[in-house]
């Protein structure tokens, strides 16, 4: 009986992640990361995890542990669940445009999954969520240990954009590392498809993959950029969460989310 109990606890711990919150929290780059955020008129946290050394680096570990709406970073589990449940078949599956006016012109056409992911087509992924359905969404989120989502019938196509759903920078990295290290209970075909969907750029000795997010809770704007860098057979994970320092100065916000992470990785001599 005790052996079964121990094995159950061990299995649960393995499923819940590999990026341990007990890994060392190093403030070596605290001032550098703060300066980078200031350059883009942002306040928040850049969190970078080096699993080879089991070191987290950040300018603000408390911010990195706070929960925020996942916004479009939820397109990551949404895509995985769609593939696992056969709502979508591959990264080239076509998401049909219904002909309705959308916020951006590049959303007003049929898109592949990868194109919808890269252009962050909100209506596309709302339709995907509706096709998955409440019961399946809850089942898969529980299976993936993607916690903190408030999924109900009435908010099925918006729970990641507004409301009470929350995820932290630490949790974003935990999920990404479980994905990369094959700790998520998903098909290999799903994983390989998502690696193609994720990819942003590829150089001679590196690949950078990730997803941005942007939410507005009627008080302030909140932005994400989460992902991973594969370089020289090593992997590094990042999660930025930030808000504009001045709500009236939004000029740098959209691009600043991504560029701040690029600058941080360059500061660490990883890019």
mmCIF file of C-alpha atoms in Angstrom:
data_model
loop_
_atom_site.group_PDB
_atom_site.id
_atom_site.type_symbol
_atom_site.label_atom_id
_atom_site.label_comp_id
_atom_site.label_asym_id
_atom_site.label_seq_id
_atom_site.Cartn_x
_atom_site.Cartn_y
_atom_site.Cartn_z
ATOM 1 C CA UNK A 1 0.000 0.000 0.000
ATOM 2 C CA UNK A 2 2.744 2.449 0.988
ATOM 3 C CA UNK A 3 4.735 1.483 -2.100
ATOM 4 C CA UNK A 4 1.738 2.237 -4.326
ATOM 5 C CA UNK A 5 1.252 5.559 -2.554
ATOM 6 C CA UNK A 6 4.912 6.473 -3.066
ATOM 7 C CA UNK A 7 4.790 5.528 -6.744
ATOM 8 C CA UNK A 8 1.646 7.623 -7.209
ATOM 9 C CA UNK A 9 3.307 10.657 -5.643
ATOM 10 C CA UNK A 10 6.456 10.112 -7.724
ATOM 11 C CA UNK A 11 4.440 9.865 -10.939
ATOM 12 C CA UNK A 12 2.550 13.021 -10.071
ATOM 13 C CA UNK A 13 5.781 14.917 -9.420
ATOM 14 C CA UNK A 14 7.266 13.791 -12.716
ATOM 15 C CA UNK A 15 4.117 14.821 -14.568
ATOM 16 C CA UNK A 16 4.053 18.215 -12.925
ATOM 17 C CA UNK A 17 7.340 19.310 -14.368
ATOM 18 C CA UNK A 18 11.086 19.291 -14.610
ATOM 19 C CA UNK A 19 11.923 22.963 -14.139
ATOM 20 C CA UNK A 20 12.091 23.013 -10.361
ATOM 21 C CA UNK A 21 11.200 26.117 -8.383
ATOM 22 C CA UNK A 22 13.970 24.883 -6.058
ATOM 23 C CA UNK A 23 16.577 25.574 -8.736
ATOM 24 C CA UNK A 24 18.878 28.428 -7.856
ATOM 25 C CA UNK A 25 17.500 31.932 -8.387
ATOM 26 C CA UNK A 26 20.423 34.031 -9.603
ATOM 27 C CA UNK A 27 20.217 37.839 -9.726
ATOM 28 C CA UNK A 28 23.472 38.209 -11.686
ATOM 29 C CA UNK A 29 21.664 39.986 -14.531
ATOM 30 C CA UNK A 30 19.115 41.851 -12.415
ATOM 31 C CA UNK A 31 20.354 45.339 -13.310
ATOM 32 C CA UNK A 32 20.903 44.404 -16.970
ATOM 33 C CA UNK A 33 17.372 43.024 -17.362
ATOM 34 C CA UNK A 34 15.882 46.046 -15.589
ATOM 35 C CA UNK A 35 17.751 48.393 -17.935
ATOM 36 C CA UNK A 36 16.538 46.398 -20.938
ATOM 37 C CA UNK A 37 12.918 46.714 -19.813
ATOM 38 C CA UNK A 38 13.416 50.433 -19.192
ATOM 39 C CA UNK A 39 14.682 50.819 -22.765
ATOM 40 C CA UNK A 40 11.265 49.694 -23.992
ATOM 41 C CA UNK A 41 9.272 51.658 -21.387
ATOM 42 C CA UNK A 42 8.289 48.388 -19.684
ATOM 43 C CA UNK A 43 8.011 47.206 -16.107
ATOM 44 C CA UNK A 44 7.824 43.528 -15.261
ATOM 45 C CA UNK A 45 9.975 40.433 -15.252
ATOM 46 C CA UNK A 46 12.303 38.678 -17.649
ATOM 47 C CA UNK A 47 12.812 35.101 -16.470
ATOM 48 C CA UNK A 48 15.387 32.862 -18.165
ATOM 49 C CA UNK A 49 16.043 29.270 -17.134
ATOM 50 C CA UNK A 50 19.237 27.344 -17.843
ATOM 51 C CA UNK A 51 18.413 23.661 -17.181
ATOM 52 C CA UNK A 52 22.017 22.604 -17.741
ATOM 53 C CA UNK A 53 23.051 24.601 -14.674
ATOM 54 C CA UNK A 54 19.606 24.557 -13.005
ATOM 55 C CA UNK A 55 19.743 28.337 -12.720
ATOM 56 C CA UNK A 56 16.964 30.894 -13.068
ATOM 57 C CA UNK A 57 17.912 34.457 -13.959
ATOM 58 C CA UNK A 58 15.581 37.424 -13.508
ATOM 59 C CA UNK A 59 15.311 41.049 -12.539
ATOM 60 C CA UNK A 60 12.192 40.350 -10.453
ATOM 61 C CA UNK A 61 11.492 36.831 -9.167
ATOM 62 C CA UNK A 62 8.394 37.953 -7.253
ATOM 63 C CA UNK A 63 6.791 39.282 -10.441
ATOM 64 C CA UNK A 64 7.784 36.036 -12.206
ATOM 65 C CA UNK A 65 5.805 34.085 -9.600
ATOM 66 C CA UNK A 66 2.613 36.140 -10.011
ATOM 67 C CA UNK A 67 -0.259 34.873 -12.130
ATOM 68 C CA UNK A 68 -1.603 36.752 -15.156
ATOM 69 C CA UNK A 69 -4.028 35.964 -17.961
ATOM 70 C CA UNK A 70 -2.164 33.782 -20.481
ATOM 71 C CA UNK A 71 -3.631 35.730 -23.430
ATOM 72 C CA UNK A 72 -2.299 34.403 -26.738
ATOM 73 C CA UNK A 73 0.368 32.255 -25.080
ATOM 74 C CA UNK A 74 -2.605 29.913 -24.527
ATOM 75 C CA UNK A 75 -2.420 29.181 -28.239
ATOM 76 C CA UNK A 76 0.344 26.747 -27.220
ATOM 77 C CA UNK A 77 -1.826 24.317 -25.188
ATOM 78 C CA UNK A 78 -4.836 25.138 -27.384
ATOM 79 C CA UNK A 79 -2.911 23.895 -30.442
ATOM 80 C CA UNK A 80 -1.614 20.827 -28.610
ATOM 81 C CA UNK A 81 -5.113 19.869 -27.450
ATOM 82 C CA UNK A 82 -6.559 20.451 -30.926
ATOM 83 C CA UNK A 83 -3.957 18.073 -32.394
ATOM 84 C CA UNK A 84 -4.371 15.468 -29.638
ATOM 85 C CA UNK A 85 -8.167 15.479 -29.979
ATOM 86 C CA UNK A 86 -8.048 15.428 -33.820
ATOM 87 C CA UNK A 87 -9.750 18.803 -34.138
ATOM 88 C CA UNK A 88 -6.678 19.576 -36.261
ATOM 89 C CA UNK A 89 -4.417 17.114 -38.064
ATOM 90 C CA UNK A 90 -1.170 18.984 -38.670
ATOM 91 C CA UNK A 91 0.528 22.365 -38.892
ATOM 92 C CA UNK A 92 -0.837 22.651 -42.444
ATOM 93 C CA UNK A 93 -4.473 22.085 -41.425
ATOM 94 C CA UNK A 94 -6.591 24.882 -42.879
ATOM 95 C CA UNK A 95 -8.587 27.212 -40.645
ATOM 96 C CA UNK A 96 -11.302 28.669 -42.866
ATOM 97 C CA UNK A 97 -12.103 32.381 -42.799
ATOM 98 C CA UNK A 98 -15.833 32.953 -42.386
ATOM 99 C CA UNK A 99 -15.739 36.156 -44.414
ATOM 100 C CA UNK A 100 -16.410 38.364 -41.389
ATOM 101 C CA UNK A 101 -14.434 41.543 -40.709
ATOM 102 C CA UNK A 102 -11.498 40.913 -38.370
ATOM 103 C CA UNK A 103 -9.180 43.185 -36.416
ATOM 104 C CA UNK A 104 -6.254 42.658 -38.785
ATOM 105 C CA UNK A 105 -6.180 42.239 -42.543
ATOM 106 C CA UNK A 106 -3.781 39.285 -42.388
ATOM 107 C CA UNK A 107 -6.453 37.350 -40.435
ATOM 108 C CA UNK A 108 -9.004 37.846 -43.239
ATOM 109 C CA UNK A 109 -8.146 34.743 -45.239
ATOM 110 C CA UNK A 110 -7.831 30.997 -44.830
ATOM 111 C CA UNK A 111 -4.811 30.203 -42.647
ATOM 112 C CA UNK A 112 -2.829 27.094 -41.818
ATOM 113 C CA UNK A 113 -2.371 26.284 -38.138
ATOM 114 C CA UNK A 114 1.195 27.570 -38.271
ATOM 115 C CA UNK A 115 0.126 30.798 -39.985
ATOM 116 C CA UNK A 116 -2.697 31.327 -37.484
ATOM 117 C CA UNK A 117 -0.270 30.705 -34.606
ATOM 118 C CA UNK A 118 2.424 33.020 -35.975
ATOM 119 C CA UNK A 119 -0.023 35.833 -36.779
ATOM 120 C CA UNK A 120 -1.807 35.207 -33.453
ATOM 121 C CA UNK A 121 -5.241 34.987 -35.088
ATOM 122 C CA UNK A 122 -7.617 35.280 -32.131
ATOM 123 C CA UNK A 123 -10.847 34.304 -33.995
ATOM 124 C CA UNK A 124 -9.094 31.196 -35.373
ATOM 125 C CA UNK A 125 -8.232 29.893 -31.929
ATOM 126 C CA UNK A 126 -11.603 30.847 -30.484
ATOM 127 C CA UNK A 127 -13.160 28.576 -33.109
ATOM 128 C CA UNK A 128 -10.643 25.834 -32.244
ATOM 129 C CA UNK A 129 -11.576 26.099 -28.556
ATOM 130 C CA UNK A 130 -15.288 25.864 -29.365
ATOM 131 C CA UNK A 131 -14.659 22.719 -31.410
ATOM 132 C CA UNK A 132 -12.655 21.174 -28.569
ATOM 133 C CA UNK A 133 -15.519 21.841 -26.160
ATOM 134 C CA UNK A 134 -15.638 22.466 -22.422
ATOM 135 C CA UNK A 135 -15.392 18.838 -21.268
ATOM 136 C CA UNK A 136 -12.479 17.952 -23.537
ATOM 137 C CA UNK A 137 -10.676 21.203 -22.752
ATOM 138 C CA UNK A 138 -10.881 20.560 -19.015
ATOM 139 C CA UNK A 139 -9.822 16.931 -19.426
ATOM 140 C CA UNK A 140 -6.776 17.769 -21.517
ATOM 141 C CA UNK A 141 -5.723 20.749 -19.366
ATOM 142 C CA UNK A 142 -5.822 18.463 -16.339
ATOM 143 C CA UNK A 143 -3.887 15.784 -18.229
ATOM 144 C CA UNK A 144 -1.226 18.323 -19.251
ATOM 145 C CA UNK A 145 -1.125 19.845 -15.735
ATOM 146 C CA UNK A 146 -1.758 23.247 -17.282
ATOM 147 C CA UNK A 147 -3.349 24.661 -14.169
ATOM 148 C CA UNK A 148 -5.095 27.905 -13.284
ATOM 149 C CA UNK A 149 -7.578 28.063 -16.156
ATOM 150 C CA UNK A 150 -11.183 29.031 -15.396
ATOM 151 C CA UNK A 151 -13.020 27.101 -18.130
ATOM 152 C CA UNK A 152 -16.807 27.316 -18.266
ATOM 153 C CA UNK A 153 -19.489 27.065 -20.953
ATOM 154 C CA UNK A 154 -20.106 30.803 -20.924
ATOM 155 C CA UNK A 155 -16.420 31.733 -21.405
ATOM 156 C CA UNK A 156 -15.299 28.815 -23.564
ATOM 157 C CA UNK A 157 -13.822 31.007 -26.300
ATOM 158 C CA UNK A 158 -12.396 33.754 -24.094
ATOM 159 C CA UNK A 159 -11.210 32.292 -20.752
ATOM 160 C CA UNK A 160 -7.574 32.923 -21.646
ATOM 161 C CA UNK A 161 -8.237 36.520 -22.773
ATOM 162 C CA UNK A 162 -10.287 37.874 -19.872
ATOM 163 C CA UNK A 163 -11.545 36.739 -16.493
ATOM 164 C CA UNK A 164 -9.863 34.749 -13.739
ATOM 165 C CA UNK A 165 -7.470 32.406 -15.576
ATOM 166 C CA UNK A 166 -3.862 32.840 -14.464
ATOM 167 C CA UNK A 167 -0.369 31.575 -15.233
ATOM 168 C CA UNK A 168 3.029 32.783 -14.045
ATOM 169 C CA UNK A 169 6.412 33.066 -15.782
ATOM 170 C CA UNK A 170 7.649 30.109 -13.725
ATOM 171 C CA UNK A 171 4.652 28.035 -14.831
ATOM 172 C CA UNK A 172 5.126 29.014 -18.465
ATOM 173 C CA UNK A 173 8.709 27.753 -18.350
ATOM 174 C CA UNK A 174 7.717 24.595 -16.492
ATOM 175 C CA UNK A 175 5.191 23.753 -19.208
ATOM 176 C CA UNK A 176 7.634 24.496 -22.025
ATOM 177 C CA UNK A 177 10.356 22.377 -20.485
ATOM 178 C CA UNK A 178 8.002 19.456 -20.020
ATOM 179 C CA UNK A 179 7.063 19.831 -23.677
ATOM 180 C CA UNK A 180 10.661 19.904 -24.904
ATOM 181 C CA UNK A 181 11.899 17.137 -22.587
ATOM 182 C CA UNK A 182 9.038 14.825 -23.650
ATOM 183 C CA UNK A 183 7.392 14.853 -20.226
ATOM 184 C CA UNK A 184 3.983 15.878 -21.589
ATOM 185 C CA UNK A 185 1.644 12.919 -22.232
ATOM 186 C CA UNK A 186 1.223 13.707 -25.929
ATOM 187 C CA UNK A 187 1.921 11.922 -29.207
ATOM 188 C CA UNK A 188 5.326 12.306 -30.842
ATOM 189 C CA UNK A 189 3.533 13.530 -33.959
ATOM 190 C CA UNK A 190 1.914 16.319 -31.915
ATOM 191 C CA UNK A 191 5.277 17.316 -30.485
ATOM 192 C CA UNK A 192 6.958 17.377 -33.904
ATOM 193 C CA UNK A 193 4.089 19.389 -35.374
ATOM 194 C CA UNK A 194 4.282 21.916 -32.536
ATOM 195 C CA UNK A 195 8.030 22.327 -32.998
ATOM 196 C CA UNK A 196 7.305 23.462 -36.556
ATOM 197 C CA UNK A 197 4.461 25.716 -35.388
ATOM 198 C CA UNK A 198 6.611 27.314 -32.665
ATOM 199 C CA UNK A 199 9.688 28.139 -34.742
ATOM 200 C CA UNK A 200 10.341 31.862 -35.168
ATOM 201 C CA UNK A 201 13.854 31.917 -36.557
ATOM 202 C CA UNK A 202 16.755 29.590 -37.241
ATOM 203 C CA UNK A 203 20.459 30.394 -37.512
ATOM 204 C CA UNK A 204 23.617 28.406 -38.137
ATOM 205 C CA UNK A 205 23.784 26.965 -34.640
ATOM 206 C CA UNK A 206 20.500 27.947 -33.011
ATOM 207 C CA UNK A 207 16.704 27.848 -33.197
ATOM 208 C CA UNK A 208 14.434 30.320 -31.426
ATOM 209 C CA UNK A 209 10.807 29.383 -30.824
ATOM 210 C CA UNK A 210 8.082 31.177 -28.937
ATOM 211 C CA UNK A 211 4.748 32.946 -28.632
ATOM 212 C CA UNK A 212 3.687 36.434 -27.653
ATOM 213 C CA UNK A 213 0.555 37.381 -25.741
ATOM 214 C CA UNK A 214 -1.347 40.580 -24.970
ATOM 215 C CA UNK A 215 -4.304 41.064 -22.639
ATOM 216 C CA UNK A 216 -6.232 44.081 -21.416
ATOM 217 C CA UNK A 217 -8.236 43.852 -18.200
ATOM 218 C CA UNK A 218 -9.874 47.310 -18.479
ATOM 219 C CA UNK A 219 -7.162 48.688 -16.171
ATOM 220 C CA UNK A 220 -3.879 48.020 -17.918
ATOM 221 C CA UNK A 221 -2.206 46.166 -20.761
ATOM 222 C CA UNK A 222 -0.208 43.054 -20.003
ATOM 223 C CA UNK A 223 2.224 41.428 -22.392
ATOM 224 C CA UNK A 224 4.015 38.093 -22.755
ATOM 225 C CA UNK A 225 6.796 36.538 -24.752
ATOM 226 C CA UNK A 226 7.526 32.924 -23.850
ATOM 227 C CA UNK A 227 9.570 30.247 -25.559
ATOM 228 C CA UNK A 228 12.877 28.461 -25.793
ATOM 229 C CA UNK A 229 16.269 28.731 -27.443
ATOM 230 C CA UNK A 230 18.064 25.667 -28.766
ATOM 231 C CA UNK A 231 21.780 26.343 -29.212
ATOM 232 C CA UNK A 232 24.699 23.956 -29.646
ATOM 233 C CA UNK A 233 22.563 21.061 -28.356
ATOM 234 C CA UNK A 234 21.723 23.039 -25.213
ATOM 235 C CA UNK A 235 18.325 24.497 -24.348
ATOM 236 C CA UNK A 236 17.293 27.672 -22.564
ATOM 237 C CA UNK A 237 13.764 28.769 -21.627
ATOM 238 C CA UNK A 238 12.382 32.285 -21.299
ATOM 239 C CA UNK A 239 9.224 34.002 -20.144
ATOM 240 C CA UNK A 240 8.714 37.742 -20.144
ATOM 241 C CA UNK A 241 5.684 39.350 -18.568
ATOM 242 C CA UNK A 242 5.434 43.120 -18.576
ATOM 243 C CA UNK A 243 3.173 46.148 -18.643
ATOM 244 C CA UNK A 244 3.890 49.619 -20.079
ATOM 245 C CA UNK A 245 5.411 51.973 -17.518
ATOM 246 C CA UNK A 246 3.073 54.683 -18.780
ATOM 247 C CA UNK A 247 -0.331 53.470 -20.071
ATOM 248 C CA UNK A 248 -0.429 56.461 -22.401
ATOM 249 C CA UNK A 249 2.874 55.537 -24.051
ATOM 250 C CA UNK A 250 2.299 52.295 -25.931
ATOM 251 C CA UNK A 251 4.622 52.883 -28.897
ATOM 252 C CA UNK A 252 7.259 50.361 -27.792
ATOM 253 C CA UNK A 253 4.979 47.845 -26.108
ATOM 254 C CA UNK A 254 4.166 45.409 -28.922
ATOM 255 C CA UNK A 255 7.686 44.949 -30.282
ATOM 256 C CA UNK A 256 9.360 45.601 -26.925
ATOM 257 C CA UNK A 257 8.005 42.353 -25.479
ATOM 258 C CA UNK A 258 10.039 40.305 -27.943
ATOM 259 C CA UNK A 259 13.035 42.580 -28.315
ATOM 260 C CA UNK A 260 13.608 42.713 -24.554
ATOM 261 C CA UNK A 261 14.041 38.925 -24.501
ATOM 262 C CA UNK A 262 16.413 39.060 -27.486
ATOM 263 C CA UNK A 263 18.468 41.693 -25.667
ATOM 264 C CA UNK A 264 18.499 39.619 -22.472
ATOM 265 C CA UNK A 265 19.702 36.517 -24.332
ATOM 266 C CA UNK A 266 22.410 38.606 -25.998
ATOM 267 C CA UNK A 267 23.434 40.007 -22.604
ATOM 268 C CA UNK A 268 23.892 36.417 -21.417
ATOM 269 C CA UNK A 269 25.891 35.743 -24.619
ATOM 270 C CA UNK A 270 23.385 33.092 -25.708
ATOM 271 C CA UNK A 271 22.626 34.815 -29.021
#
